[in-house]
Amino acid sequence: MFKKMSIRNKIWVAIAIPVCVIIISLIIFTISMNSIVGGIQTNVHQQGMESLNLILNADRDMYQALNIIQEMSNENPNSAKYREKTNEYREEINQTRNRILEAESILLQNQKLWDGYTHQGTGRKIFYNFNMLKEKFSLWVDELESLINSGSLDDMYETNLFQNFDSARGHIGEIGEIINYAIESEIHAYVASKNTALSIIIFLTIIGLAIVVFVSLKIVSNITGPLKEAEKMLSELSKGHLGYRIELESEDEIGNMIRIMNNFAD
């Protein structure tokens, strides 16, 4: 193939090959990195952080609701203060419920992915914890409403109120730990994928450089070989060896020069 190419084209080939290798390597690297970064942002990190923030706020709201209930226990059930505190409590409860549902809905957008993560201690999945959280939270609220309506908040220590409260918070804790674990896992996966991508780039670069070296040596050999033969022919002719000829199949400028030299010697 190279024998029929002009010297100019051979030089262009020698320049174009390494340039193409570099461009292709950069394109592959860019695509890989964009894919990895995009994956971590959309799949886990962004969803996880939004959901975690909502869950932590829901936990805070539950505490605030409980504090209000304890304040209400010191008030007369027929007083305006009691009714005011009741409204504050119900606002906290509604806010807690909305935060829990919103946190779950965010993760449900990628349910298959999040279903793959379980709590490292209990082995329970994240959506199981959400279901249990909603169940325990509802039981807690139902008990509180019953005590509020009956005006007997002093009896709350004789019920399962605090047991359901602690159970709900336990599930909140598990959800938070699962989300943190998932985010950490994705970061590790990102680093591993990045290292794999870098390894591929390095491998492709080495292969490309090997090809460049091979092709370059081949081109140089096609140029310098005939020139050395021409130099040797001129040396032999100067010594009186007029029968010396060069057998060359190259059709480039050097090949034409060799044929002219052979014809001249004839």
Coordinates of C-alpha atoms in Angstrom, one line a residue:
M1 CA 0.0 0.0 0.0
F2 CA 2.7 2.4 1.0
K3 CA 4.8 1.7 -2.1
K4 CA 2.3 3.4 -4.4
M5 CA 1.9 6.5 -2.2
S6 CA 3.8 9.7 -2.8
I7 CA 6.3 10.9 -0.1
R8 CA 4.0 13.8 0.7
N9 CA 1.1 11.5 1.3
K10 CA 3.3 9.2 3.4
I11 CA 4.2 12.2 5.6
W12 CA 0.6 13.2 5.9
V13 CA -0.3 9.7 7.0
A14 CA 2.4 9.7 9.6
I15 CA 1.0 13.0 11.0
A16 CA -2.7 12.1 10.7
I17 CA -2.6 8.8 12.6
P18 CA -1.4 10.0 16.0
V19 CA -3.8 13.0 15.7
C20 CA -6.7 10.7 15.1
V21 CA -5.7 8.5 18.0
I22 CA -5.6 11.4 20.4
I23 CA -9.0 12.8 19.2
I24 CA -10.7 9.4 19.4
S25 CA -9.3 8.9 22.9
L26 CA -10.5 12.3 24.1
I27 CA -14.0 11.7 22.7
I28 CA -14.3 8.3 24.4
F29 CA -13.0 9.7 27.7
T30 CA -15.4 12.7 27.5
I31 CA -18.4 10.5 26.8
S32 CA -17.5 8.0 29.6
M33 CA -17.1 10.8 32.2
N34 CA -20.3 12.5 31.2
S35 CA -22.2 9.3 31.4
I36 CA -20.8 8.4 34.8
V37 CA -21.3 11.9 36.3
G38 CA -24.8 12.1 34.8
G39 CA -25.7 8.7 36.3
I40 CA -24.6 9.5 39.8
Q41 CA -26.5 12.9 39.8
T42 CA -29.8 11.5 38.5
N43 CA -29.9 8.0 39.9
V44 CA -28.9 8.3 43.5
H45 CA -27.1 11.5 44.7
Q46 CA -29.7 14.1 43.9
Q47 CA -32.7 12.0 44.8
G48 CA -31.1 10.7 47.9
M49 CA -30.1 14.1 49.2
E50 CA -33.6 15.5 48.6
S51 CA -35.3 12.6 50.3
L52 CA -32.8 12.6 53.2
N53 CA -33.4 16.2 53.8
L54 CA -37.2 15.7 53.9
I55 CA -36.9 12.7 56.2
L56 CA -34.7 14.6 58.7
N57 CA -37.1 17.5 58.7
A58 CA -40.0 15.0 59.3
D59 CA -38.1 13.7 62.3
R60 CA -37.7 17.2 63.6
D61 CA -41.4 17.9 63.0
M62 CA -42.4 14.8 65.0
Y63 CA -40.3 16.0 67.9
Q64 CA -41.9 19.5 67.7
A65 CA -45.4 17.9 67.7
L66 CA -44.5 15.8 70.7
N67 CA -43.2 18.9 72.6
I68 CA -46.5 20.7 71.8
I69 CA -48.5 17.7 73.1
Q70 CA -46.5 17.8 76.4
E71 CA -47.2 21.5 76.7
M72 CA -50.9 20.9 76.0
S73 CA -51.0 18.3 78.9
N74 CA -50.4 21.3 81.3
E75 CA -53.3 23.3 79.8
N76 CA -57.1 23.2 80.5
P77 CA -58.7 21.3 77.6
N78 CA -61.4 24.0 77.4
S79 CA -59.0 26.9 77.3
A80 CA -58.1 29.0 74.2
K81 CA -54.4 28.1 74.8
Y82 CA -55.3 24.4 74.5
R83 CA -57.1 25.0 71.2
E84 CA -54.2 27.1 69.9
K85 CA -51.7 24.4 70.8
T86 CA -54.0 21.8 69.1
N87 CA -53.8 23.7 65.9
E88 CA -50.1 24.1 66.1
Y89 CA -49.8 20.3 66.8
R90 CA -51.9 19.4 63.8
E91 CA -49.9 21.7 61.5
E92 CA -46.7 19.9 62.6
I93 CA -48.4 16.5 62.0
N94 CA -49.6 17.5 58.5
Q95 CA -46.2 18.8 57.7
T96 CA -44.6 15.6 58.9
R97 CA -47.0 13.4 56.9
N98 CA -46.4 15.5 53.7
R99 CA -42.6 15.3 54.1
I100 CA -42.7 11.5 54.5
L101 CA -44.9 11.1 51.5
E102 CA -42.8 13.5 49.4
A103 CA -39.6 11.8 50.4
E104 CA -41.0 8.4 49.4
S105 CA -42.4 9.7 46.1
I106 CA -38.9 11.1 45.1
L107 CA -37.3 7.6 45.6
L108 CA -40.3 5.9 43.8
Q109 CA -39.2 7.7 40.6
N110 CA -36.4 5.3 40.5
Q111 CA -37.9 2.4 42.5
K112 CA -36.0 -0.4 40.9
L113 CA -32.7 1.2 41.8
W114 CA -33.6 2.1 45.3
D115 CA -35.1 -1.4 45.9
G116 CA -31.6 -2.7 45.5
Y117 CA -30.4 -1.1 48.7
T118 CA -31.1 -2.6 52.1
H119 CA -30.2 -1.6 55.7
Q120 CA -26.8 -3.1 56.6
G121 CA -28.0 -4.1 60.1
T122 CA -31.5 -5.3 59.6
G123 CA -31.5 -6.2 55.9
R124 CA -34.8 -4.4 55.4
K125 CA -35.4 -2.6 52.2
I126 CA -36.0 1.2 52.1
F127 CA -39.6 1.0 50.9
Y128 CA -40.4 -1.5 53.6
N129 CA -39.2 1.1 56.1
F130 CA -41.3 3.7 54.5
N131 CA -44.4 1.5 54.8
M132 CA -43.6 0.7 58.5
L133 CA -42.9 4.4 59.2
K134 CA -46.3 5.4 57.8
E135 CA -48.0 2.7 59.8
K136 CA -46.4 3.6 63.1
F137 CA -46.8 7.3 62.5
S138 CA -50.5 6.8 61.8
L139 CA -50.9 4.7 65.0
W140 CA -49.1 7.4 67.0
V141 CA -51.3 10.2 65.5
D142 CA -54.5 8.2 66.1
E143 CA -53.6 7.7 69.7
L144 CA -52.8 11.4 70.1
E145 CA -56.1 12.5 68.5
S146 CA -58.0 10.2 70.7
L147 CA -56.3 11.7 73.8
I148 CA -56.8 15.2 72.6
N149 CA -60.5 14.8 71.8
S150 CA -61.1 13.2 75.2
G151 CA -59.1 15.8 76.9
S152 CA -57.1 13.2 78.7
L153 CA -53.5 13.9 77.6
D154 CA -52.3 13.0 81.1
D155 CA -53.0 9.4 80.3
M156 CA -50.6 9.4 77.4
Y157 CA -47.9 7.7 79.5
E158 CA -50.2 4.7 80.0
T159 CA -50.6 4.1 76.3
N160 CA -48.3 2.8 73.4
L161 CA -47.8 6.4 72.4
F162 CA -44.1 6.6 73.0
Q163 CA -43.5 3.1 71.8
N164 CA -45.0 4.0 68.4
F165 CA -43.1 7.3 68.4
D166 CA -39.8 5.5 69.0
S167 CA -40.7 2.8 66.4
A168 CA -41.5 5.5 63.8
R169 CA -38.2 7.3 64.5
G170 CA -36.4 4.0 64.2
H171 CA -37.6 3.5 60.7
I172 CA -36.7 7.1 59.9
G173 CA -33.2 6.3 61.1
E174 CA -33.0 3.2 58.9
I175 CA -34.2 5.2 55.9
G176 CA -31.5 7.8 56.5
E177 CA -28.8 5.1 56.9
I178 CA -29.9 3.3 53.7
I179 CA -29.8 6.6 51.8
N180 CA -26.3 7.4 53.1
Y181 CA -25.1 4.0 52.2
A182 CA -26.6 4.2 48.7
I183 CA -24.9 7.5 48.1
E184 CA -21.5 6.2 49.4
S185 CA -22.0 3.1 47.2
E186 CA -22.6 5.3 44.1
I187 CA -19.5 7.4 44.9
H188 CA -17.4 4.2 45.1
A189 CA -19.0 2.9 41.9
Y190 CA -18.2 6.3 40.3
V191 CA -14.6 6.1 41.3
A192 CA -14.3 2.5 40.1
S193 CA -16.0 3.4 36.8
K194 CA -13.7 6.4 36.4
N195 CA -10.6 4.3 37.1
T196 CA -11.9 1.8 34.5
A197 CA -12.4 4.5 32.0
L198 CA -8.9 5.8 32.6
S199 CA -7.5 2.3 32.2
I200 CA -9.3 2.0 28.9
I201 CA -8.0 5.3 27.7
I202 CA -4.5 4.4 28.7
F203 CA -4.8 1.0 27.0
L204 CA -6.2 2.6 23.8
T205 CA -3.4 5.2 23.9
I206 CA -0.7 2.5 24.2
I207 CA -2.2 0.5 21.4
G208 CA -2.5 3.7 19.3
L209 CA 1.1 4.7 20.0
A210 CA 2.2 1.1 19.1
I211 CA 0.3 1.5 15.8
V212 CA 1.8 4.9 15.2
V213 CA 5.3 3.6 15.9
F214 CA 4.8 0.6 13.6
V215 CA 3.4 2.7 10.7
S216 CA 6.0 5.4 11.2
L217 CA 8.8 2.9 11.1
K218 CA 7.3 1.4 8.0
I219 CA 7.0 4.8 6.3
V220 CA 10.6 5.7 7.2
S221 CA 11.8 2.4 6.0
N222 CA 10.0 3.0 2.7
I223 CA 11.8 6.4 2.4
T224 CA 15.2 5.7 3.8
G225 CA 15.7 2.2 2.4
P226 CA 15.6 3.2 -1.3
L227 CA 17.7 6.3 -0.6
K228 CA 20.4 4.1 0.9
E229 CA 20.2 1.8 -2.1
A230 CA 20.6 4.8 -4.4
E231 CA 23.6 6.0 -2.4
K232 CA 25.1 2.5 -2.6
M233 CA 24.5 2.4 -6.4
L234 CA 26.2 5.7 -7.0
S235 CA 29.1 4.5 -4.9
E236 CA 29.4 1.3 -6.9
L237 CA 29.1 3.1 -10.2
S238 CA 31.9 5.5 -9.1
K239 CA 34.1 2.5 -8.5
G240 CA 33.5 1.2 -12.0
H241 CA 31.0 -1.4 -11.2
L242 CA 28.7 -0.4 -14.1
G243 CA 26.5 -3.5 -13.9
Y244 CA 25.1 -2.6 -10.5
R245 CA 21.4 -2.1 -10.5
I246 CA 18.6 -1.6 -7.9
E247 CA 15.5 -3.7 -7.9
L248 CA 12.7 -1.6 -6.5
E249 CA 8.9 -1.8 -6.9
S250 CA 8.1 1.5 -5.3
E251 CA 6.0 3.9 -7.4
D252 CA 6.7 7.1 -5.5
E253 CA 9.2 9.9 -6.3
I254 CA 12.1 7.9 -4.9
G255 CA 11.0 4.8 -7.0
N256 CA 10.9 7.0 -10.1
M257 CA 14.4 8.3 -9.3
I258 CA 15.8 4.8 -8.9
R259 CA 14.3 3.7 -12.2
I260 CA 15.8 6.8 -13.9
M261 CA 19.2 5.9 -12.3
N262 CA 18.9 2.3 -13.6
N263 CA 18.1 3.6 -17.1
F264 CA 21.0 6.0 -16.9
A265 CA 23.4 3.3 -16.0
D266 CA 22.1 1.2 -18.9

